[in-house]
mmCIF file of C-alpha atoms in Angstrom:
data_model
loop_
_atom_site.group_PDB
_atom_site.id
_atom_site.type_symbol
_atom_site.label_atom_id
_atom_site.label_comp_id
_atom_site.label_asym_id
_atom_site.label_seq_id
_atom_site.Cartn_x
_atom_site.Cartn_y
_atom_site.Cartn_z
ATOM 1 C CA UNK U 106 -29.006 11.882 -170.338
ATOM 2 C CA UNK U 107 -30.999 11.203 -167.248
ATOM 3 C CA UNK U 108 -31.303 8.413 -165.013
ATOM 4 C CA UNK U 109 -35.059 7.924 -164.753
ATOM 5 C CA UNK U 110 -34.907 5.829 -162.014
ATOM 6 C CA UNK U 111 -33.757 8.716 -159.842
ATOM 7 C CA UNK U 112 -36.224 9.261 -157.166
ATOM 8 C CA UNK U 113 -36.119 13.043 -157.374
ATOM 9 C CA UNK U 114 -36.869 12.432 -160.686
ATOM 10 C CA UNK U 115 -39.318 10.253 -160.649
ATOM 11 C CA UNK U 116 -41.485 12.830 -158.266
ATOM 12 C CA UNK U 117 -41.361 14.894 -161.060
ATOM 13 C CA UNK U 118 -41.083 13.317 -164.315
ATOM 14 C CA UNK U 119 -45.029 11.827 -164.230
ATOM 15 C CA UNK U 120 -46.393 14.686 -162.359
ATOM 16 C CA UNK U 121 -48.244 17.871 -163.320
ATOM 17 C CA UNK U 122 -46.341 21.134 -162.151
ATOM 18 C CA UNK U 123 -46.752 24.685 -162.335
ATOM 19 C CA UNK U 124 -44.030 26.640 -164.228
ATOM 20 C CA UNK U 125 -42.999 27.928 -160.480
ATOM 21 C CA UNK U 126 -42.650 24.374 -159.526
ATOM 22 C CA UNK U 127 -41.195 23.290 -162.756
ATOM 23 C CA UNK U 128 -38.320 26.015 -162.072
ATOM 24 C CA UNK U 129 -37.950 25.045 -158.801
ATOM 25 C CA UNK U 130 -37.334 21.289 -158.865
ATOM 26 C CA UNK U 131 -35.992 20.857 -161.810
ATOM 27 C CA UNK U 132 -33.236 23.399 -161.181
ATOM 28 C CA UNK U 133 -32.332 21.771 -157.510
ATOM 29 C CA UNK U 134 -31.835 18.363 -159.244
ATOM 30 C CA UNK U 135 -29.668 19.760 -161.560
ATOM 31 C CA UNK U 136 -27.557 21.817 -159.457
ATOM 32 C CA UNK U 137 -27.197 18.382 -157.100
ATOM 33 C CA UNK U 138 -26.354 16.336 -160.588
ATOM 34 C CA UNK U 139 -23.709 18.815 -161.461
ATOM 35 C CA UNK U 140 -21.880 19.869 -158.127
ATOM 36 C CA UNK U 141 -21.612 15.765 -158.173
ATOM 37 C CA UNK U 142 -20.294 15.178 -161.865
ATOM 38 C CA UNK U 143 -18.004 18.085 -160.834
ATOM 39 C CA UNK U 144 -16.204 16.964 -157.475
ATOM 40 C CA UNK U 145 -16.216 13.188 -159.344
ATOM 41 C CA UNK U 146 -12.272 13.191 -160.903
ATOM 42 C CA UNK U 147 -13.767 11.033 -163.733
ATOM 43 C CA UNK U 148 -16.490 13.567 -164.907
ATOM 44 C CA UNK U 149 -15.536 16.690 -163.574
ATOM 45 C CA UNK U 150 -13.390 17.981 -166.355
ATOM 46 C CA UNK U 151 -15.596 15.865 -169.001
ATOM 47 C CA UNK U 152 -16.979 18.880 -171.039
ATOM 48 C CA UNK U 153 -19.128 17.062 -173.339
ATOM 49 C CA UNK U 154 -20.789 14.902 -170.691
ATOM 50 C CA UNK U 155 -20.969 18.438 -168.493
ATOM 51 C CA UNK U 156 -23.180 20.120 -171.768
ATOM 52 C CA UNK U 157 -25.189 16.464 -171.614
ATOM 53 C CA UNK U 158 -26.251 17.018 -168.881
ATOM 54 C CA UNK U 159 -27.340 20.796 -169.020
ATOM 55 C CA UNK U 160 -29.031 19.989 -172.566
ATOM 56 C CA UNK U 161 -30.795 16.988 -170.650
ATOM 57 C CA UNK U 162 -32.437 18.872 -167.741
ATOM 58 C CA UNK U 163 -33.204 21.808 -169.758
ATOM 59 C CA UNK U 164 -35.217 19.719 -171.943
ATOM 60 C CA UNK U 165 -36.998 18.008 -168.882
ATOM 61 C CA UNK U 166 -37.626 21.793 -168.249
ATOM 62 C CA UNK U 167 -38.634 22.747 -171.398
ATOM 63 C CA UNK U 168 -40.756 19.981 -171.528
ATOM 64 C CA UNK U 169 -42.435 21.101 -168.454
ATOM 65 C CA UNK U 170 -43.065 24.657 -169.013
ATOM 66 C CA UNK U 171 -44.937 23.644 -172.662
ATOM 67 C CA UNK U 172 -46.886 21.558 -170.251
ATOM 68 C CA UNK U 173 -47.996 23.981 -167.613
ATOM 69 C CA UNK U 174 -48.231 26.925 -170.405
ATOM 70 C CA UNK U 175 -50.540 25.107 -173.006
ATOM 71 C CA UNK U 176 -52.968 23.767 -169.903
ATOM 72 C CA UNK U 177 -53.471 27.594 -168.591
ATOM 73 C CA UNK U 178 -57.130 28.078 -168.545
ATOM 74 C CA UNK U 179 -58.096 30.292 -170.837
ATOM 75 C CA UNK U 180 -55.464 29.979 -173.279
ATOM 76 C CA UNK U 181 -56.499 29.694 -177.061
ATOM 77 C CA UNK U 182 -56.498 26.418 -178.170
ATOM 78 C CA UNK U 183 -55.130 26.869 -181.297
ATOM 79 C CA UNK U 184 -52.197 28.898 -179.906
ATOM 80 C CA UNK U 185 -51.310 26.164 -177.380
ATOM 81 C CA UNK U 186 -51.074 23.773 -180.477
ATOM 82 C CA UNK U 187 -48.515 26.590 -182.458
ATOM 83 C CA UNK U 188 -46.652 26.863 -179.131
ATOM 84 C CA UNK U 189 -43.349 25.225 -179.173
ATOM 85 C CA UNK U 190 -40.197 25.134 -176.744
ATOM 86 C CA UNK U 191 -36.812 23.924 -178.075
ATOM 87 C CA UNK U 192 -34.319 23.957 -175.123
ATOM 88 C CA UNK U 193 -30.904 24.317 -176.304
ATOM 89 C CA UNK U 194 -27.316 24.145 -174.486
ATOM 90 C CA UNK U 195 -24.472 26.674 -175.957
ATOM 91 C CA UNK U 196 -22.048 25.605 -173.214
ATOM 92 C CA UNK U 197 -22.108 23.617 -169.944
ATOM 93 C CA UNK U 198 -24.033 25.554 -166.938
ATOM 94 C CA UNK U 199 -25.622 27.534 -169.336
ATOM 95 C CA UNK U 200 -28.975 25.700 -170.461
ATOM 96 C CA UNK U 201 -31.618 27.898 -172.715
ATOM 97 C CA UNK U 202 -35.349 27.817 -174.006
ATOM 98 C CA UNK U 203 -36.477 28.992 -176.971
ATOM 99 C CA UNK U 204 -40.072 29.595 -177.536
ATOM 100 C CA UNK U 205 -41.533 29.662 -180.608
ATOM 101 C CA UNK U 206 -44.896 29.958 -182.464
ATOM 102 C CA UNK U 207 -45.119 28.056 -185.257
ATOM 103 C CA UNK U 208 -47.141 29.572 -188.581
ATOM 104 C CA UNK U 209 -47.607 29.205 -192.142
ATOM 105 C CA UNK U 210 -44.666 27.816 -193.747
ATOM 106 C CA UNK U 211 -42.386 29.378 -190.808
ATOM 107 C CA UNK U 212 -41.756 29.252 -186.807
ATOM 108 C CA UNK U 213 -41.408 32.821 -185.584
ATOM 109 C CA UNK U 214 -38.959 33.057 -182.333
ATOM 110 C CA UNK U 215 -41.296 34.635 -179.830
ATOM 111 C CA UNK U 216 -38.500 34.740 -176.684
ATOM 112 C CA UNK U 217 -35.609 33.130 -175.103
ATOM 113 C CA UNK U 218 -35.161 31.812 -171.817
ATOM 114 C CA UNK U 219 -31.365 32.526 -170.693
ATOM 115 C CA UNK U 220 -29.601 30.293 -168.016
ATOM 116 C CA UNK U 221 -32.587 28.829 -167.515
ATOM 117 C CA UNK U 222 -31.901 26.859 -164.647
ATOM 118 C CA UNK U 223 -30.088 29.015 -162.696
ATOM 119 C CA UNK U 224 -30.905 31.736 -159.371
ATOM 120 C CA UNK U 225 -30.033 34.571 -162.826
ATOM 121 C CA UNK U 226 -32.109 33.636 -165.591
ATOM 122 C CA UNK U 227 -34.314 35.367 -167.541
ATOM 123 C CA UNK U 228 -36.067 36.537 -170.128
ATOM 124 C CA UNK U 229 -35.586 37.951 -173.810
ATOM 125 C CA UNK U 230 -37.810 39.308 -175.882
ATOM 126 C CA UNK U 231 -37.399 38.972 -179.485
ATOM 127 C CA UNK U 232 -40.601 38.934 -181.331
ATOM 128 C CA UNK U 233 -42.924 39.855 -178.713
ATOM 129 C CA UNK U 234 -45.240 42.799 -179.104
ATOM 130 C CA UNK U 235 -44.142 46.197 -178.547
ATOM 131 C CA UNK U 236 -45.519 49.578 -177.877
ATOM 132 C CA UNK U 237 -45.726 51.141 -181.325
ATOM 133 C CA UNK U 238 -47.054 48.145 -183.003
ATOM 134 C CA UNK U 239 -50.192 47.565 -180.562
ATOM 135 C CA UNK U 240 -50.725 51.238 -181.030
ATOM 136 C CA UNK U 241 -49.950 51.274 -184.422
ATOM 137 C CA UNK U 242 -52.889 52.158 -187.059
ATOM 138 C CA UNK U 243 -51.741 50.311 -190.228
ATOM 139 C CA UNK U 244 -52.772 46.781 -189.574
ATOM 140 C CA UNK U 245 -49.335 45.555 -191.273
ATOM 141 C CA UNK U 246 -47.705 47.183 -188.594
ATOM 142 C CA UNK U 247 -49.372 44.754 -185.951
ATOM 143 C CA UNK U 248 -47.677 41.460 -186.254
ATOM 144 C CA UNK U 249 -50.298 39.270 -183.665
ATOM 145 C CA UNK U 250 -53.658 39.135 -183.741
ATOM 146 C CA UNK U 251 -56.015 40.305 -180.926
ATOM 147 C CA UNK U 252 -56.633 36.562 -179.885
ATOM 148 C CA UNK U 253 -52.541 35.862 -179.867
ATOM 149 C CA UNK U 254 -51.958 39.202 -177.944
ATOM 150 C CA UNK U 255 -54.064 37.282 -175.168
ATOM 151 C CA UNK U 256 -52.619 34.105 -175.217
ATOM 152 C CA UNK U 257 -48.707 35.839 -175.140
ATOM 153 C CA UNK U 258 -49.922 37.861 -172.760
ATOM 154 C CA UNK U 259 -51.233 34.668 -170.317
ATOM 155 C CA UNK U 260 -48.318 32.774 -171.170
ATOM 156 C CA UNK U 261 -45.735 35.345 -170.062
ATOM 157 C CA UNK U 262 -48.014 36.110 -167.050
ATOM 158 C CA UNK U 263 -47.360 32.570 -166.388
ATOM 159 C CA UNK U 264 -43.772 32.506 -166.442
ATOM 160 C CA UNK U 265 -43.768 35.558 -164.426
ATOM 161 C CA UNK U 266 -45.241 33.348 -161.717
ATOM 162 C CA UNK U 267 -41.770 31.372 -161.985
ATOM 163 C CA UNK U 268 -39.814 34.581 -161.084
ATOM 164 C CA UNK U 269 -38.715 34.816 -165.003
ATOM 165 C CA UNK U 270 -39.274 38.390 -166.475
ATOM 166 C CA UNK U 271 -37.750 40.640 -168.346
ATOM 167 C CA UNK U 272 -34.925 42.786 -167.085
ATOM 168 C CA UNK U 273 -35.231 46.087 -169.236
ATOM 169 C CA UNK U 274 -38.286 47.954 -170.037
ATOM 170 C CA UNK U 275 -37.571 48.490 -173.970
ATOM 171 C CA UNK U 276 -38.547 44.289 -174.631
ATOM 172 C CA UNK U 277 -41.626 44.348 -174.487
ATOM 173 C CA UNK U 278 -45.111 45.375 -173.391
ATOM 174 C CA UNK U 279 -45.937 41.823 -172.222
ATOM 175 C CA UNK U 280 -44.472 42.925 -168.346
ATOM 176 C CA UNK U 281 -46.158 44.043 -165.400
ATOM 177 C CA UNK U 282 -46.674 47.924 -164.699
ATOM 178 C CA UNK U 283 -45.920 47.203 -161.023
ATOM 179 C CA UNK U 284 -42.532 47.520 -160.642
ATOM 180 C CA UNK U 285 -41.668 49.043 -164.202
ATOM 181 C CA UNK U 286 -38.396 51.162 -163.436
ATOM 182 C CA UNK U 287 -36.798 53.130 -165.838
ATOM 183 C CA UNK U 288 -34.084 56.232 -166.274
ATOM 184 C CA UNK U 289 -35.395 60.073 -166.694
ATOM 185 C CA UNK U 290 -33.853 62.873 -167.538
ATOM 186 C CA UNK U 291 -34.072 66.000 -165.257
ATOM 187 C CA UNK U 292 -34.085 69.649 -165.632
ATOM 188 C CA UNK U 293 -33.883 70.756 -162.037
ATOM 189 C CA UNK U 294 -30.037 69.602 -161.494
ATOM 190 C CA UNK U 295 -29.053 73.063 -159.582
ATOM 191 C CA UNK U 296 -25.475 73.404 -157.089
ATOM 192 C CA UNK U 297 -25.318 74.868 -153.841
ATOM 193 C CA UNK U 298 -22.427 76.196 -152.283
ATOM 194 C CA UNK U 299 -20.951 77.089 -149.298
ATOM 195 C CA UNK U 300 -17.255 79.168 -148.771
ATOM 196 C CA UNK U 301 -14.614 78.849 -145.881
ATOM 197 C CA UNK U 302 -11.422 81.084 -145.100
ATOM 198 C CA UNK U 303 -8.297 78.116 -144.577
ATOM 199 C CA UNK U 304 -6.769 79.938 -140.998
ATOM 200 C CA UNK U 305 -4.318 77.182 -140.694
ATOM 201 C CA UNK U 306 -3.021 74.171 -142.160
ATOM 202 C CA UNK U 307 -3.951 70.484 -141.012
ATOM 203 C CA UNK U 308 -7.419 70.119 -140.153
ATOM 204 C CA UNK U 309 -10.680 71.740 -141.539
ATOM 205 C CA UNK U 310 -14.496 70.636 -142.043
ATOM 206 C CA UNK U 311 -16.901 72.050 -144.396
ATOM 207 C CA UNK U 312 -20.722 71.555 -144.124
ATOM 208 C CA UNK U 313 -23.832 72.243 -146.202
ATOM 209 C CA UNK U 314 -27.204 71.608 -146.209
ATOM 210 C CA UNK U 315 -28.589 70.142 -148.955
ATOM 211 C CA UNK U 316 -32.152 70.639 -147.926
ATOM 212 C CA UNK U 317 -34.672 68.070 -149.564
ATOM 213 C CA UNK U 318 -32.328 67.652 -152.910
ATOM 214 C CA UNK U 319 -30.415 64.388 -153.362
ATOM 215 C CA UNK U 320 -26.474 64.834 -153.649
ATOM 216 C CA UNK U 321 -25.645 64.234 -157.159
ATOM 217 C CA UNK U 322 -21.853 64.855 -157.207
ATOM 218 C CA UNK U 323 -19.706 67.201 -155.258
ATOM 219 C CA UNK U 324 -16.340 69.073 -155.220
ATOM 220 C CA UNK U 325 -14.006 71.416 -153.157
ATOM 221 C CA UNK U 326 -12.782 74.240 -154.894
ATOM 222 C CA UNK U 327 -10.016 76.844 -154.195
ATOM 223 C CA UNK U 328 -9.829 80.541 -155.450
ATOM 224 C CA UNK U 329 -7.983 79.472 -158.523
ATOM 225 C CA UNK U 330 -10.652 76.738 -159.313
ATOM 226 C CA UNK U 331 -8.310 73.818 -158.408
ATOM 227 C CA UNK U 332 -10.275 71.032 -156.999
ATOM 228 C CA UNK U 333 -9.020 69.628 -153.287
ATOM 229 C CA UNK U 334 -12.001 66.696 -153.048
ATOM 230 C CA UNK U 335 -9.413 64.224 -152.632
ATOM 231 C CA UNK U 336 -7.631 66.253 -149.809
ATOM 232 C CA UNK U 337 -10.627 64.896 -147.682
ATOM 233 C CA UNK U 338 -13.806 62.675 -146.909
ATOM 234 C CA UNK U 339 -17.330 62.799 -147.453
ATOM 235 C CA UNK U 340 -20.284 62.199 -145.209
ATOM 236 C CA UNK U 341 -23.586 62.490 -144.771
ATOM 237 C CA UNK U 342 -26.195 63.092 -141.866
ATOM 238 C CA UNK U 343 -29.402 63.526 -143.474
ATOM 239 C CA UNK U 344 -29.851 66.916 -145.038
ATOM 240 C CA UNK U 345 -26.458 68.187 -143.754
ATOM 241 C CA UNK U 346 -23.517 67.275 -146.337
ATOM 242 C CA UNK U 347 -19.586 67.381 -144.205
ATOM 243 C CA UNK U 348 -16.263 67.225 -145.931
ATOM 244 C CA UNK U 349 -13.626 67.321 -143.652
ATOM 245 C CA UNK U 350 -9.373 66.947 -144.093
ATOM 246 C CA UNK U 351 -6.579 66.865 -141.969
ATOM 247 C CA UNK U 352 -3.732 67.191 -144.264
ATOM 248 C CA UNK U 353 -4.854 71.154 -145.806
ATOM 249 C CA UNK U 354 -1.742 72.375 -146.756
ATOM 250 C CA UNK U 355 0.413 75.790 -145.948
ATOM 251 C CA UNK U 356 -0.312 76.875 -149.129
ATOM 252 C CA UNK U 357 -3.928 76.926 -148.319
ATOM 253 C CA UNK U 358 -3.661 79.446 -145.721
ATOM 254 C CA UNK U 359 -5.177 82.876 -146.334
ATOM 255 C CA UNK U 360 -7.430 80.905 -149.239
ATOM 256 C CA UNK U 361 -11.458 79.950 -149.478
ATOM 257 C CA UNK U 362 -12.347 76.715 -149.906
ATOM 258 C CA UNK U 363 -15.733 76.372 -151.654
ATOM 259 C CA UNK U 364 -17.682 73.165 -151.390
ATOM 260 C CA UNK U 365 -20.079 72.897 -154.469
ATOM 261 C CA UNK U 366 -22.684 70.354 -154.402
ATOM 262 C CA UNK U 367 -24.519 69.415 -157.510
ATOM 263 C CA UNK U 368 -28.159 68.555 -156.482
ATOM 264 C CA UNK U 369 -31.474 66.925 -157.654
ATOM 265 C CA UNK U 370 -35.006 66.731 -156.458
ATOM 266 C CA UNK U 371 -38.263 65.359 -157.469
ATOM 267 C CA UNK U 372 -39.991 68.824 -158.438
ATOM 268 C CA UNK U 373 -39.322 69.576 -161.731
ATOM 269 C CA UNK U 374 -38.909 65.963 -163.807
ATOM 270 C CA UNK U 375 -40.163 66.893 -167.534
ATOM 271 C CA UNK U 376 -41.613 63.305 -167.857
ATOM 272 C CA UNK U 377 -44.097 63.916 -164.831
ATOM 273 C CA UNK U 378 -44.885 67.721 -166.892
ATOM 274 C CA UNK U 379 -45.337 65.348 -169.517
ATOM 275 C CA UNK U 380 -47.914 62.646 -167.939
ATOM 276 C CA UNK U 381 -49.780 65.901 -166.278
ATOM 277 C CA UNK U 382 -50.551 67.493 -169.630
ATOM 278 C CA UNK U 383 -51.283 63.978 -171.128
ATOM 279 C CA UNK U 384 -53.769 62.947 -168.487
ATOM 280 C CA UNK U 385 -55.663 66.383 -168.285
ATOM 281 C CA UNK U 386 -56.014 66.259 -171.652
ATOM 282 C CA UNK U 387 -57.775 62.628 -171.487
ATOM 283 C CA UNK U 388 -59.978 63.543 -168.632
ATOM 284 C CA UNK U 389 -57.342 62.075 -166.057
ATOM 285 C CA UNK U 390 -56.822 63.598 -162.900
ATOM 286 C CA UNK U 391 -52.909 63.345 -161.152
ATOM 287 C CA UNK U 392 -52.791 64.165 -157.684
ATOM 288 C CA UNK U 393 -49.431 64.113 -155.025
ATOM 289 C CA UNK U 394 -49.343 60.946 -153.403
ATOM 290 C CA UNK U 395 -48.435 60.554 -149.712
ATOM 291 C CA UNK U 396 -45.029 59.590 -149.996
ATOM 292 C CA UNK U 397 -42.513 62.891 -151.317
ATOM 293 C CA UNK U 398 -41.907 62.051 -155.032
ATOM 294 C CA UNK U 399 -44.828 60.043 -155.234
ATOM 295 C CA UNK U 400 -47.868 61.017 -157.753
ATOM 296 C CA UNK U 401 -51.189 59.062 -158.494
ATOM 297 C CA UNK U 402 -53.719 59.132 -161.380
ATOM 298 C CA UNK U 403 -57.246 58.456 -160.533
ATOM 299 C CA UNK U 404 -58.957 56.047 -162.830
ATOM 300 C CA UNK U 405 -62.112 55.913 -163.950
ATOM 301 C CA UNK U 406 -61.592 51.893 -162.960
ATOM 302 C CA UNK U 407 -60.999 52.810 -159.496
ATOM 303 C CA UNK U 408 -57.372 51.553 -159.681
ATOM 304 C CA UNK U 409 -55.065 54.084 -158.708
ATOM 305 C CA UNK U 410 -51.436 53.661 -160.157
ATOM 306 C CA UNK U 411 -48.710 55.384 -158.813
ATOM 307 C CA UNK U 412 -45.529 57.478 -160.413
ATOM 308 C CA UNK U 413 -42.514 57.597 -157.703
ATOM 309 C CA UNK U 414 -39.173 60.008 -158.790
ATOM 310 C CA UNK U 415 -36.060 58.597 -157.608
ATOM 311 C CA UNK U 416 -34.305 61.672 -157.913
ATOM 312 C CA UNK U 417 -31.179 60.174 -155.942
ATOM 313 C CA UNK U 418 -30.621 57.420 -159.085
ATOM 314 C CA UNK U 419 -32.442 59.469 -162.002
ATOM 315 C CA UNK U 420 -35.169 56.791 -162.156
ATOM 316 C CA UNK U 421 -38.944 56.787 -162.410
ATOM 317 C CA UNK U 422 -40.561 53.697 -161.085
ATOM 318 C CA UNK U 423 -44.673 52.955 -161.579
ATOM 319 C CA UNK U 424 -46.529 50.733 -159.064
ATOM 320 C CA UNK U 425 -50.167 49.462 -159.794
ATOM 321 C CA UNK U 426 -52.526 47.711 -157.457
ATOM 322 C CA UNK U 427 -53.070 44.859 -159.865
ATOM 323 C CA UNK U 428 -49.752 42.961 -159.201
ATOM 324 C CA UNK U 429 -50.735 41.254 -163.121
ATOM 325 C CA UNK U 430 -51.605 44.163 -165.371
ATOM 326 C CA UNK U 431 -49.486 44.606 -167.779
ATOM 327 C CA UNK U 432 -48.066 47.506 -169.741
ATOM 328 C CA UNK U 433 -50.234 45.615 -172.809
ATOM 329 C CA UNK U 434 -53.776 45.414 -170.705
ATOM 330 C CA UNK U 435 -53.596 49.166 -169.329
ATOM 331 C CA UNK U 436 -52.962 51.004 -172.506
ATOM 332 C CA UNK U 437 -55.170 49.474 -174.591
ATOM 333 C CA UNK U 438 -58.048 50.084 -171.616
ATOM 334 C CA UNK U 439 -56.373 53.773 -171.380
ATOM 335 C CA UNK U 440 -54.786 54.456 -174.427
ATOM 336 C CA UNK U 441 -53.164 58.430 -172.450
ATOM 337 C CA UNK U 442 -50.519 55.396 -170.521
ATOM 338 C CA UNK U 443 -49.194 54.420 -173.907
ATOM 339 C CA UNK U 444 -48.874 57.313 -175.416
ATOM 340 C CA UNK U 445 -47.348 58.731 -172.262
ATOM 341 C CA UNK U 446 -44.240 56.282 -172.496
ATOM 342 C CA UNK U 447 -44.315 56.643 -175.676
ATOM 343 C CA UNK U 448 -42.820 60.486 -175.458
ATOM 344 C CA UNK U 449 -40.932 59.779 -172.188
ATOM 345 C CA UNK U 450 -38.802 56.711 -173.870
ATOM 346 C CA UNK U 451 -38.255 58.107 -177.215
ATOM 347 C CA UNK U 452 -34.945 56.435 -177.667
ATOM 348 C CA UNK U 453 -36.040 52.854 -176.295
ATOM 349 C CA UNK U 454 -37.253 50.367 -179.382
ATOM 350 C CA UNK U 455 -40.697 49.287 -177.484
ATOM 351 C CA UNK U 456 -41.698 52.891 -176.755
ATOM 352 C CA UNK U 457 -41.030 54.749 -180.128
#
């Protein structure tokens, strides 16, 4: 229940805002309203009236996202009349938004907002287009229309703006391909060793270098094959790896210790084998970048996105010039992207 004679909310209540606005005052009120129905002995351990007041200001919010969303220029008109928000409150401090698109005879759930007014919300697809069903050739396979694929694409554009997205890259294809991270498998895991004779007991150090590789894992091995990692610590000064103890004991002496380092790098990643031979055979050319690990394809629309291996964390992460375009937008102009993700993520449910 709100008090519409709040000033805060009166500054917002009558007033046209952006979903980036909407999010931002909307959520401050409500954090103020709370922290103060919490420290207040007669309210504070009120449950009910705590979920009141969530379900309250996530309606105001929901209220105010269906306003900014359905006056985007450019959005469908009859979409923005289908478009519908029903903000719902499972407990108190967590406030949600459903959005759904209403149809013939039925309202299909498109996405949810979680903890939607909170510094952690966020996305979730649910019936939002996915890779294999904008690509997919039976038309019963493709659940939106060209004309909705433009208006779901605007709308989560939009919300985007707000600092809402989606946090893994199987939801959807309705997310930016700037800043699209995901996990890769790698072939080029190799170890590199280096041996030492134990003179005496107490202290030792072993080094190696590591070269360009990223450390993966380590260990310290005796003749036997017993591991003495713990025995010691770890560190690191750029390319040269140290392990170093000061408890070795007697029974070390006369015995090699062998420290085995595990290893990756960003030179042999079958997913960037598999992008090459995809975008030579589409006329695409993929060059090193400038940075180590980094890769670019040259586009006949003189964008230039970019492939960067994390080999430290196993990750690939893309970067495109245009901050906007979506995963959605660049595969159906280059169809190669799609079907590129679409062998790199073959167990994620967007990209199979």
């Amino acid at each position: 229940m709100l008090n519409y004679q709040d000033n805060l909310l009166q500054e917002i209540i009558p007033v046209h805002l952006t979903a980036k606005e909407a999010r931002t005052k909307i959520a401050a009120r409500y954090r103020k309203q709370l922290d103060a129905m919490r420290n207040d002995p007669l309210w504070g351990a009120n449950e009910p009236a705590l979920l009141n007041a969530t379900l309250s200001y996530t309606s105001l919010l929901a209220d105010k996202l269906a306003q900014a969303l359905t006056d985007l220029d450019g959005l469908d008109t009859d979409f923005a009349k289908r478009l519908w928000l029903d903000p719902i409150a499972p407990q108190p401090e967590h406030g949600a938004v459903n959005f759904y698109l209403a149809g013939d005879g039925k309202n299909t759930l498109l996405m949810t907002l979680q903890d939607a007014l909170t510094d952690d919300a966020r996305l979730v697809a649910v019936n939002l287009p996915t890779l294999i069903q904008i690509t997919a050739t039976d038309p019963e396979r493709q659940p939106f229309e060209p004309d909705e694929l433009t208006a779901l694409s605007l709308i989560t554009k939009a919300l985007y703006t707000a600092d809402y997205s989606f946090k893994t890259v199987d939801e959807t294809v309705l997310q930016p391909v700037d800043g699209l991270a995901f996990a890769t498998r790698e072939d080029d895991t190799k170890t590199v060793a280096k041996q030492q004779a134990v003179t005496q007991a107490g202290d030792i150090e072993l080094t190696l270098d590591l070269g360009a590789a990223a450390l993966a894992s380590y260990h310290v091995v005796d003749d036997q094959g017993h591991d003495w990692m713990d025995l010691g610590t770890d560190s690191q000064d750029g390319t040269i790896l140290t392990w170093a103890s000061t408890t070795i004991p007697d029974e070390l002496v006369g015995h090699t210790l062998t420290l085995e380092a595990a290893t990756r790098s960003d030179e042999n990643v079958p997913a960037l084998d598999e992008l090459f031979v995809i975008a030579s055979n589409n006329a695409i050319l993929m060059r090193q970048g400038k940075a180590a690990g980094s890769y670019e394809l040259a586009l006949p629309n003189h964008q230039t996105p970019a492939v960067h291996v994390d080999a430290a964390h196993g990750k690939i992460r893309l970067s495109y010039p245009q901050r906007d375009v979506q995963i959605l937008e660049l595969t159906h102009q280059y169809p190669f992207f799609g079907e590129w993700l679409r062998v790199v993520l073959p167990q994620r449910r967007a990209f199979n």
